[in-house]
Every structure is written in C-alpha cells, then in structure tokens.
C-alpha cells in the first residue's frame, strides 16, 4: 500500500476551529433559536470595494474579445500590478523595493507556507506564542519539527512567548535561530511593533545571518503615524527579510484571492558547499514551476485598489472595521475586562476574568451572551488566559454583542 506523509500525523488533532464548531453546534442543538453572533474567525464581512468590482467586470469583458483575451499570465504576476505595488506600498514610504522583487500570488497563507520549499531542512525556526497556526503547521507538515509535546508545542521549534508580561513584544531568542516568523500588526493579539522593536529584529537577523519572514497582512489597519507598515522601513531589512502582504483584509479579497510576497534581490542563503545563493532566483524558479499565476481578472481588481477611488473605498472599509474595534474595546473596558490590541489591528485580545481559562470563557460567552469568539489557548500555550474578538462583522451585530456582554 502507498505510504502517507507521516509528518501530517504529528499535527494536533483537536484543532481550534473544528473544536469551536463542535461546541457551537452542540449549543445550537440545545438552543435552536439562539441568535448567535460570530466574532471568531478572521474573515471580512463587508462587500468588495466598487472600484475593484468595476475593474474586474471590465477585465471579464476584455477577455471576451480576441484582442483582449489573455491566457497564462506571467507566473510572477503582471508588471502593471507589481509596479503599482512597488510605488504605492513601498517607494512612497521610502522603501527601496522594485517591481521585480514582488511576486503576486493567490494568498499569503500559501506564500508563508510555500516559502519553506526554497529553505533547507536544517534551519532552526522561531515562532511567537501565540501564533498564526499556519507558520507552525507548515513546518510540521514539511518535517521541520519534532513530535507534539506538552502544552501543544512541537519539538525542535523555538517559541517566543508574547503576553501582557512583556507587553506583547517577543524577546530575542536565547538560542540561535535561522528563521523567524513575525506578524505585525499581530494576529491574534492585535499588537504592533515600533520602529525600534523591528530594528532590534533586523539587527539580530543580520548579525545571525538569519531570515525574517514578516507577515504584514494587517498593515492597512495601522492608525498610529509612527508604526512602520513594512519591515523595509527598517535599515538593513533588505538583507534579511521577506515580507508577505495580502489584499484579503484591506480590500476584502478573502474570497477573491490576491496577495504578494516581496523577495529582495539582496537576500542570500548558503548551499551545502557554502556557496551564496540568491533567494529571489529560487523563489522565481519555484513559482515558475509550481504556480501559474493569479487570474487576470483578479489582478485587475487588485490594481484598482491603488486607484484614487480604490484607495478611498479601502480607507472607508478599514475605518469601518476599526470603529467596530474601538466599540468592542471601549465596551469591554466598561464591562471591567482587561483588553489589549484593537488600536492598530482588527483584533481585540482580552484577558479572561480571574478563575477562568480560555475555553471556560468561550463557553461562558457562548452560553450567556450567544457570542462566539476564539480562545487564546488555540493559538499557543502562552495564549492561555486570553480570548480574541474580531472586528469583522456588521455594526449592528457588534453593538448587540457588546450590549449582551455589558448586561452579564
Ligand atoms: C488573514 C491572514 C493572512 C491573509 O491570508 P490570505 O491567504 O492572503 O487570505 C495572512 N496572515 C495572517 C496572519 C492572517 O490573519
């Protein structure tokens, strides 16, 4: 009989979202008329911006003409989209990133896991705890970790705890590491990293000859002027960092799919015999072999995110979610809870009340307020005692959820 990839068997069985679904289903069976409000999963809820939709419609009609029809596009993405990205997201912020260094993809989730394809097995890996589960699971699946150990941690990974105790600032690892996953603004904690904190990581990575995998999926939600939107705002980052960006959360492309990775041409790794290898070349080769690009229609939609209408519509979307976030935060503080995040990210990270753990608080909110959130422990051992509420919902639902929690 064929063999399966045994690494998959190391994965944690009772994964977070299925367990949430199980508990919610169980609750609904007993309370079929309950009006549940979901502030759990990190998916957007507002419609696609009009500018993006119009651009996609035009692109569909173009595809219906002989002259406008397009087959396979460049695996790296269309030049016109990469130019807009380089100009608007990077050069406008003083980051020296060229269109050639941008690779369009169908998601940051895929990019942040696929990147392991071009990196060796022997790299020592650091993740924050709590963490976006994709970084950990993709390392497990590709055989880069040991077995699942106590507290749901995997052998072989270096965990960097982030909690109120360190102000949600990961500390530099005590043992040397080669790959560091950082996500700012952070999912799940909603924390952001200052210029100073990011500089600390860039300096560390350059000194260690390590690589930072920087996930900036939530950069559009940054409200404070002084918080960097890109790792490349930090001197030296071109020598040590890959950045992942996505149209999912800012432009509502979670169902439409478009994202990109930035691989500066100044990034190198070593081959076994000690030769320097350009990471850009490997990623270009990887994408050209395993990927056939994102739909022309969708790339035109993403391009429209950079038009003046697109920018203002996205700004409105982000403001809408951030108003939800503020509403959640202020209501919970009034209700006597201790909360973090929510100022520069669409996530509010709640310290669960004394005497409860993350899952007890989950059940409590589900039963008493019919509100579904996400237990912090599902994102890692150091997330125990915390709970995530997301700002992705209608104003009415957020307001109702907060009224119910206030009444508890
Ligand atoms: C939502 C999210 C993304 C975006 O993923 P896509 O595949 O582009 O939709 C990336 N990173 C984090 C941490 C996220 O929460």
CSV table of C-alpha atoms in Angstrom, one decimal, residues 2-387:
chain,number,residue,atom,x,y,z
A,2,UNK,CA,1.1,3.6,-0.6
A,3,UNK,CA,2.7,5.5,2.3
A,4,UNK,CA,1.4,8.7,3.6
A,5,UNK,CA,3.4,11.7,4.7
A,6,UNK,CA,3.9,10.8,8.3
A,7,UNK,CA,4.5,14.4,9.3
A,8,UNK,CA,0.8,15.1,8.9
A,9,UNK,CA,0.2,12.6,11.6
A,10,UNK,CA,2.1,14.8,14.0
A,11,UNK,CA,-0.4,17.6,13.6
A,12,UNK,CA,-2.6,18.4,16.6
A,13,UNK,CA,-5.9,16.6,16.2
A,14,UNK,CA,-8.4,18.8,18.0
A,15,UNK,CA,-7.5,21.8,16.0
A,16,UNK,CA,-9.0,25.2,17.1
A,17,UNK,CA,-11.7,25.9,14.6
A,18,UNK,CA,-13.2,22.4,14.4
A,19,UNK,CA,-13.4,22.4,18.2
A,20,UNK,CA,-15.2,25.8,18.1
A,21,UNK,CA,-17.6,24.4,15.5
A,22,UNK,CA,-18.2,21.4,17.6
A,23,UNK,CA,-19.1,23.4,20.7
A,24,UNK,CA,-21.2,25.9,18.7
A,25,UNK,CA,-23.2,23.0,17.0
A,26,UNK,CA,-23.7,21.4,20.4
A,27,UNK,CA,-25.0,24.7,21.8
A,28,UNK,CA,-27.3,25.3,18.8
A,29,UNK,CA,-28.8,21.8,19.1
A,30,UNK,CA,-30.0,22.6,22.7
A,31,UNK,CA,-30.8,26.3,21.8
A,32,UNK,CA,-32.0,26.2,18.2
A,33,UNK,CA,-33.5,29.7,18.4
A,34,UNK,CA,-30.4,31.4,19.9
A,35,UNK,CA,-29.3,34.4,17.8
A,36,UNK,CA,-25.6,33.7,17.7
A,37,UNK,CA,-23.1,36.5,16.9
A,38,UNK,CA,-19.8,35.3,15.5
A,39,UNK,CA,-16.8,37.4,16.3
A,40,UNK,CA,-14.5,34.5,16.0
A,41,UNK,CA,-12.9,33.6,12.6
A,42,UNK,CA,-10.8,36.3,11.0
A,43,UNK,CA,-12.8,36.8,7.8
A,44,UNK,CA,-14.0,40.1,6.5
A,45,UNK,CA,-17.8,40.8,6.2
A,46,UNK,CA,-18.2,44.0,4.1
A,47,UNK,CA,-18.7,43.8,0.3
A,48,UNK,CA,-15.8,44.2,-2.2
A,49,UNK,CA,-14.9,47.9,-3.0
A,50,UNK,CA,-16.7,49.2,-6.1
A,51,UNK,CA,-13.5,50.2,-7.8
A,52,UNK,CA,-12.2,46.6,-7.6
A,53,UNK,CA,-15.5,45.2,-8.8
A,54,UNK,CA,-15.7,47.6,-11.8
A,55,UNK,CA,-12.1,46.8,-12.8
A,56,UNK,CA,-12.9,43.0,-12.6
A,57,UNK,CA,-16.1,43.5,-14.8
A,58,UNK,CA,-14.1,45.4,-17.4
A,59,UNK,CA,-11.4,42.7,-17.4
A,60,UNK,CA,-14.1,40.0,-17.9
A,61,UNK,CA,-15.4,41.8,-21.0
A,62,UNK,CA,-11.8,42.3,-22.3
A,63,UNK,CA,-11.4,38.5,-22.0
A,64,UNK,CA,-14.4,38.2,-24.3
A,65,UNK,CA,-12.7,39.8,-27.2
A,66,UNK,CA,-10.0,38.4,-29.4
A,67,UNK,CA,-7.6,41.2,-28.8
A,68,UNK,CA,-8.2,41.4,-25.1
A,69,UNK,CA,-8.2,37.7,-24.4
A,70,UNK,CA,-5.3,36.5,-22.2
A,71,UNK,CA,-4.2,33.0,-21.4
A,72,UNK,CA,-1.4,32.2,-19.0
A,73,UNK,CA,0.0,35.3,-17.5
A,74,UNK,CA,3.5,35.7,-16.0
A,75,UNK,CA,4.0,33.4,-13.0
A,76,UNK,CA,5.3,36.4,-11.1
A,77,UNK,CA,2.2,38.5,-11.8
A,78,UNK,CA,1.5,41.3,-14.3
A,79,UNK,CA,4.1,44.0,-14.4
A,80,UNK,CA,1.4,46.8,-14.2
A,81,UNK,CA,0.2,45.4,-10.8
A,82,UNK,CA,3.8,44.9,-9.5
A,83,UNK,CA,4.6,48.5,-10.4
A,84,UNK,CA,1.6,49.9,-8.6
A,85,UNK,CA,2.5,47.9,-5.5
A,86,UNK,CA,6.2,48.9,-5.6
A,87,UNK,CA,5.2,52.5,-5.9
A,88,UNK,CA,2.3,52.8,-3.5
A,89,UNK,CA,3.2,50.3,-0.8
A,90,UNK,CA,7.0,50.7,-0.7
A,91,UNK,CA,8.6,53.5,-2.6
A,92,UNK,CA,6.0,56.0,-1.3
A,93,UNK,CA,7.2,55.1,2.2
A,94,UNK,CA,10.8,55.4,1.3
A,95,UNK,CA,11.4,51.6,0.9
A,96,UNK,CA,13.6,50.7,-1.9
A,97,UNK,CA,11.6,47.8,-3.4
A,98,UNK,CA,11.4,47.3,-7.2
A,99,UNK,CA,8.5,45.7,-9.1
A,100,UNK,CA,10.8,42.8,-10.0
A,101,UNK,CA,11.1,41.9,-6.3
A,102,UNK,CA,7.3,41.5,-6.0
A,103,UNK,CA,5.6,38.2,-6.7
A,104,UNK,CA,1.8,38.2,-7.0
A,105,UNK,CA,0.1,35.1,-5.5
A,106,UNK,CA,-3.3,33.8,-4.5
A,107,UNK,CA,-2.7,34.3,-0.8
A,108,UNK,CA,-0.4,35.0,2.0
A,109,UNK,CA,-1.4,31.8,3.6
A,110,UNK,CA,0.0,29.8,0.7
A,111,UNK,CA,3.1,32.1,0.4
A,112,UNK,CA,4.0,31.9,4.1
A,113,UNK,CA,3.9,28.1,3.9
A,114,UNK,CA,5.3,27.6,0.4
A,115,UNK,CA,8.4,29.7,1.2
A,116,UNK,CA,9.7,26.6,3.1
A,117,UNK,CA,10.1,25.0,-0.4
A,118,UNK,CA,13.3,27.0,-1.0
A,119,UNK,CA,14.7,26.8,2.5
A,120,UNK,CA,16.8,23.9,3.9
A,121,UNK,CA,15.6,21.4,6.4
A,122,UNK,CA,18.3,22.2,8.9
A,123,UNK,CA,17.2,25.8,9.7
A,124,UNK,CA,16.4,26.5,13.3
A,125,UNK,CA,13.0,28.1,13.5
A,126,UNK,CA,11.4,30.6,15.9
A,127,UNK,CA,7.7,31.5,16.1
A,128,UNK,CA,5.9,33.6,18.6
A,129,UNK,CA,3.5,32.1,21.0
A,130,UNK,CA,0.5,32.7,20.5
A,131,UNK,CA,0.9,32.5,16.7
A,132,UNK,CA,-1.0,32.3,13.4
A,133,UNK,CA,-1.2,28.5,13.2
A,134,UNK,CA,-0.2,28.3,9.5
A,135,UNK,CA,3.5,29.0,10.3
A,136,UNK,CA,3.8,26.2,12.8
A,137,UNK,CA,1.7,23.6,10.8
A,138,UNK,CA,3.5,24.2,7.6
A,139,UNK,CA,6.8,23.4,9.4
A,140,UNK,CA,5.2,20.3,10.9
A,141,UNK,CA,3.9,19.1,7.5
A,142,UNK,CA,7.3,19.6,5.9
A,143,UNK,CA,9.1,17.6,8.6
A,144,UNK,CA,10.9,20.5,10.2
A,145,UNK,CA,9.7,19.8,13.7
A,146,UNK,CA,9.8,17.0,16.2
A,147,UNK,CA,6.7,15.5,17.8
A,148,UNK,CA,3.8,17.3,19.5
A,149,UNK,CA,4.9,17.7,23.1
A,150,UNK,CA,3.2,19.0,26.3
A,151,UNK,CA,1.2,22.2,26.1
A,152,UNK,CA,0.7,21.6,22.4
A,153,UNK,CA,4.2,22.7,21.4
A,154,UNK,CA,6.3,20.9,18.9
A,155,UNK,CA,9.8,19.7,19.5
A,156,UNK,CA,12.5,21.5,17.6
A,157,UNK,CA,10.8,24.9,17.4
A,158,UNK,CA,11.8,27.9,19.4
A,159,UNK,CA,8.8,29.6,20.9
A,160,UNK,CA,8.9,33.3,21.8
A,161,UNK,CA,6.1,34.0,24.3
A,162,UNK,CA,4.1,37.2,23.8
A,163,UNK,CA,1.8,38.2,26.7
A,164,UNK,CA,1.0,41.2,28.8
A,165,UNK,CA,4.1,40.4,30.9
A,166,UNK,CA,6.3,41.5,28.0
A,167,UNK,CA,3.9,44.0,26.5
A,168,UNK,CA,3.4,41.6,23.6
A,169,UNK,CA,7.0,42.2,22.4
A,170,UNK,CA,8.7,39.0,21.5
A,171,UNK,CA,12.2,38.8,23.1
A,172,UNK,CA,15.2,37.8,21.0
A,173,UNK,CA,15.7,34.0,21.2
A,174,UNK,CA,18.1,32.7,23.8
A,175,UNK,CA,19.4,30.0,21.4
A,176,UNK,CA,20.5,31.0,17.9
A,177,UNK,CA,17.8,30.6,15.2
A,178,UNK,CA,17.8,30.9,11.4
A,179,UNK,CA,14.2,31.6,10.5
A,180,UNK,CA,12.0,34.0,12.4
A,181,UNK,CA,8.3,34.4,11.7
A,182,UNK,CA,7.0,37.8,12.8
A,183,UNK,CA,3.5,39.1,12.2
A,184,UNK,CA,2.7,42.8,12.8
A,185,UNK,CA,0.0,44.1,13.3
A,186,UNK,CA,-0.3,40.8,15.1
A,187,UNK,CA,-3.0,38.1,14.6
A,188,UNK,CA,-4.2,37.1,17.2
A,189,UNK,CA,-3.1,39.7,19.8
A,190,UNK,CA,-3.6,42.9,17.8
A,191,UNK,CA,-0.2,44.2,19.0
A,192,UNK,CA,2.0,46.3,16.7
A,193,UNK,CA,5.8,46.6,16.5
A,194,UNK,CA,7.5,50.0,16.7
A,195,UNK,CA,10.5,51.1,14.5
A,196,UNK,CA,12.7,50.4,17.5
A,197,UNK,CA,11.4,46.8,18.1
A,198,UNK,CA,11.7,45.9,14.4
A,199,UNK,CA,15.2,47.4,14.3
A,200,UNK,CA,16.1,45.0,17.1
A,201,UNK,CA,15.0,42.1,15.0
A,202,UNK,CA,16.6,43.3,11.8
A,203,UNK,CA,19.9,43.8,13.6
A,204,UNK,CA,19.7,40.4,15.2
A,205,UNK,CA,18.9,38.7,11.8
A,206,UNK,CA,21.7,40.4,10.1
A,207,UNK,CA,24.1,39.5,12.8
A,208,UNK,CA,23.0,35.9,12.9
A,209,UNK,CA,22.6,35.7,9.1
A,210,UNK,CA,19.0,34.7,9.8
A,211,UNK,CA,15.9,35.3,7.7
A,212,UNK,CA,12.8,37.2,9.0
A,213,UNK,CA,9.5,36.1,7.4
A,214,UNK,CA,7.4,39.2,8.0
A,215,UNK,CA,3.7,38.9,7.7
A,216,UNK,CA,2.1,42.3,7.2
A,217,UNK,CA,-1.4,41.2,6.2
A,218,UNK,CA,-2.9,43.8,8.6
A,219,UNK,CA,-0.7,46.8,7.8
A,220,UNK,CA,-3.7,48.8,6.4
A,221,UNK,CA,-5.2,48.8,9.9
A,222,UNK,CA,-2.3,50.7,11.4
A,223,UNK,CA,-3.6,54.1,12.7
A,224,UNK,CA,-0.6,55.4,14.6
A,225,UNK,CA,1.7,57.5,12.5
A,226,UNK,CA,4.9,56.2,14.0
A,227,UNK,CA,4.3,52.5,13.4
A,228,UNK,CA,6.1,51.1,10.4
A,229,UNK,CA,3.9,49.5,7.7
A,230,UNK,CA,6.7,47.5,6.2
A,231,UNK,CA,9.8,45.8,7.5
A,232,UNK,CA,11.7,47.5,4.7
A,233,UNK,CA,11.2,50.8,6.5
A,234,UNK,CA,14.0,49.5,8.8
A,235,UNK,CA,17.6,49.9,7.6
A,236,UNK,CA,19.1,46.6,6.8
A,237,UNK,CA,15.8,44.7,6.2
A,238,UNK,CA,16.6,44.2,2.5
A,239,UNK,CA,19.4,42.0,3.6
A,240,UNK,CA,17.4,39.8,6.0
A,241,UNK,CA,13.6,39.9,5.4
A,242,UNK,CA,10.9,38.6,3.2
A,243,UNK,CA,7.5,40.3,3.5
A,244,UNK,CA,4.1,38.8,2.9
A,245,UNK,CA,1.2,41.1,2.0
A,246,UNK,CA,-2.4,40.4,1.1
A,247,UNK,CA,-5.5,42.1,-0.4
A,248,UNK,CA,-7.6,39.9,1.8
A,249,UNK,CA,-8.1,42.1,4.9
A,250,UNK,CA,-7.8,45.6,3.5
A,251,UNK,CA,-9.7,45.2,0.2
A,252,UNK,CA,-11.9,42.3,1.3
A,253,UNK,CA,-10.3,39.8,-1.1
A,254,UNK,CA,-10.6,36.8,1.2
A,255,UNK,CA,-12.9,35.1,-1.2
A,256,UNK,CA,-11.4,36.7,-4.4
A,257,UNK,CA,-7.8,35.8,-3.6
A,258,UNK,CA,-4.8,38.0,-4.3
A,259,UNK,CA,-1.7,38.6,-2.3
A,260,UNK,CA,2.0,39.1,-2.9
A,261,UNK,CA,5.4,38.4,-1.4
A,262,UNK,CA,8.4,40.7,-1.5
A,263,UNK,CA,11.8,38.9,-2.1
A,264,UNK,CA,14.6,41.5,-2.3
A,265,UNK,CA,17.4,40.6,-4.6
A,266,UNK,CA,19.8,41.3,-1.8
A,267,UNK,CA,18.8,38.2,0.2
A,268,UNK,CA,21.1,35.2,0.2
A,269,UNK,CA,21.3,31.8,1.7
A,270,UNK,CA,24.0,29.2,1.6
A,271,UNK,CA,24.2,25.9,-0.3
A,272,UNK,CA,25.6,22.8,1.5
A,273,UNK,CA,29.0,23.5,0.0
A,274,UNK,CA,29.0,27.1,1.3
A,275,UNK,CA,28.2,29.0,-1.9
A,276,UNK,CA,25.9,32.0,-1.7
A,277,UNK,CA,22.6,31.6,-3.4
A,278,UNK,CA,20.1,34.3,-4.3
A,279,UNK,CA,16.8,33.6,-2.7
A,280,UNK,CA,15.0,35.6,-5.4
A,281,UNK,CA,16.3,33.1,-8.0
A,282,UNK,CA,15.0,30.1,-6.1
A,283,UNK,CA,11.6,31.6,-5.4
A,284,UNK,CA,11.3,32.7,-9.0
A,285,UNK,CA,12.1,29.1,-10.1
A,286,UNK,CA,9.7,27.7,-7.5
A,287,UNK,CA,6.8,29.9,-8.7
A,288,UNK,CA,7.6,29.3,-12.3
A,289,UNK,CA,7.4,25.6,-11.8
A,290,UNK,CA,4.6,25.1,-9.3
A,291,UNK,CA,2.4,28.1,-9.9
A,292,UNK,CA,0.6,29.6,-13.0
A,293,UNK,CA,-0.3,32.9,-11.6
A,294,UNK,CA,-3.4,34.7,-10.4
A,295,UNK,CA,-6.3,35.3,-12.7
A,296,UNK,CA,-6.0,38.4,-15.0
A,297,UNK,CA,-9.4,39.5,-13.8
A,298,UNK,CA,-8.4,39.4,-10.1
A,299,UNK,CA,-5.1,41.1,-10.8
A,300,UNK,CA,-7.1,43.9,-12.5
A,301,UNK,CA,-9.3,44.1,-9.4
A,302,UNK,CA,-6.2,44.3,-7.1
A,303,UNK,CA,-4.7,47.0,-9.3
A,304,UNK,CA,-7.9,49.1,-8.8
A,305,UNK,CA,-7.1,49.1,-5.1
A,306,UNK,CA,-4.4,51.6,-6.0
A,307,UNK,CA,-6.7,54.0,-8.0
A,308,UNK,CA,-7.9,57.1,-6.1
A,309,UNK,CA,-11.4,55.6,-5.8
A,310,UNK,CA,-10.0,52.3,-4.7
A,311,UNK,CA,-7.8,53.9,-2.1
A,312,UNK,CA,-10.7,55.9,-0.6
A,313,UNK,CA,-13.0,53.0,-0.6
A,314,UNK,CA,-10.5,50.8,1.2
A,315,UNK,CA,-9.8,53.6,3.6
A,316,UNK,CA,-13.6,53.6,4.4
A,317,UNK,CA,-13.6,49.8,4.8
A,318,UNK,CA,-10.7,49.9,7.2
A,319,UNK,CA,-12.2,52.7,9.2
A,320,UNK,CA,-15.5,50.8,9.4
A,321,UNK,CA,-13.7,47.8,11.0
A,322,UNK,CA,-11.6,50.0,13.2
A,323,UNK,CA,-14.7,51.7,14.5
A,324,UNK,CA,-16.0,48.3,15.4
A,325,UNK,CA,-12.7,47.5,17.1
A,326,UNK,CA,-12.9,50.7,19.1
A,327,UNK,CA,-16.5,49.9,20.0
A,328,UNK,CA,-15.5,46.4,21.2
A,329,UNK,CA,-12.6,47.7,23.1
A,330,UNK,CA,-14.4,50.5,25.0
A,331,UNK,CA,-17.4,48.3,25.8
A,332,UNK,CA,-15.2,45.6,27.2
A,333,UNK,CA,-13.2,48.0,29.3
A,334,UNK,CA,-16.5,49.5,30.6
A,335,UNK,CA,-17.6,45.9,31.4
A,336,UNK,CA,-14.5,45.7,33.6
A,337,UNK,CA,-12.4,43.5,31.4
A,338,UNK,CA,-8.7,44.0,30.7
A,339,UNK,CA,-8.1,44.3,26.9
A,340,UNK,CA,-5.2,44.7,24.5
A,341,UNK,CA,-4.7,45.3,20.8
A,342,UNK,CA,-7.6,46.7,18.8
A,343,UNK,CA,-6.0,50.1,18.2
A,344,UNK,CA,-4.0,49.3,15.1
A,345,UNK,CA,-5.5,45.9,14.2
A,346,UNK,CA,-9.0,44.5,13.8
A,347,UNK,CA,-8.5,42.2,16.8
A,348,UNK,CA,-9.1,42.8,20.5
A,349,UNK,CA,-7.2,40.5,22.8
A,350,UNK,CA,-9.0,40.0,26.1
A,351,UNK,CA,-7.5,38.9,29.4
A,352,UNK,CA,-10.1,36.4,30.6
A,353,UNK,CA,-11.6,37.0,34.1
A,354,UNK,CA,-9.8,35.6,37.1
A,355,UNK,CA,-10.7,32.0,37.7
A,356,UNK,CA,-11.4,31.1,34.1
A,357,UNK,CA,-9.3,29.7,31.3
A,358,UNK,CA,-9.7,30.5,27.6
A,359,UNK,CA,-12.2,27.7,26.9
A,360,UNK,CA,-14.2,28.4,30.1
A,361,UNK,CA,-14.6,32.0,28.9
A,362,UNK,CA,-15.5,30.7,25.4
A,363,UNK,CA,-18.3,28.6,26.9
A,364,UNK,CA,-19.4,31.4,29.2
A,365,UNK,CA,-19.8,33.9,26.3
A,366,UNK,CA,-21.5,31.3,24.1
A,367,UNK,CA,-24.0,30.3,26.8
A,368,UNK,CA,-24.7,33.7,28.4
A,369,UNK,CA,-24.3,36.1,25.5
A,370,UNK,CA,-24.5,33.9,22.5
A,371,UNK,CA,-21.3,35.4,21.3
A,372,UNK,CA,-18.6,33.3,19.6
A,373,UNK,CA,-15.0,34.3,19.9
A,374,UNK,CA,-11.7,32.5,19.8
A,375,UNK,CA,-9.9,31.0,22.8
A,376,UNK,CA,-6.4,32.3,23.1
A,377,UNK,CA,-5.0,28.9,24.0
A,378,UNK,CA,-5.9,27.8,20.5
A,379,UNK,CA,-3.1,30.0,19.2
A,380,UNK,CA,-0.5,28.6,21.5
A,381,UNK,CA,0.3,27.8,25.2
A,382,UNK,CA,1.1,31.4,26.0
A,383,UNK,CA,-2.4,32.4,24.7
A,384,UNK,CA,-4.0,30.6,27.6
A,385,UNK,CA,-5.9,33.0,29.7
A,386,UNK,CA,-6.7,35.2,26.7
A,387,UNK,CA,-9.5,35.4,24.2
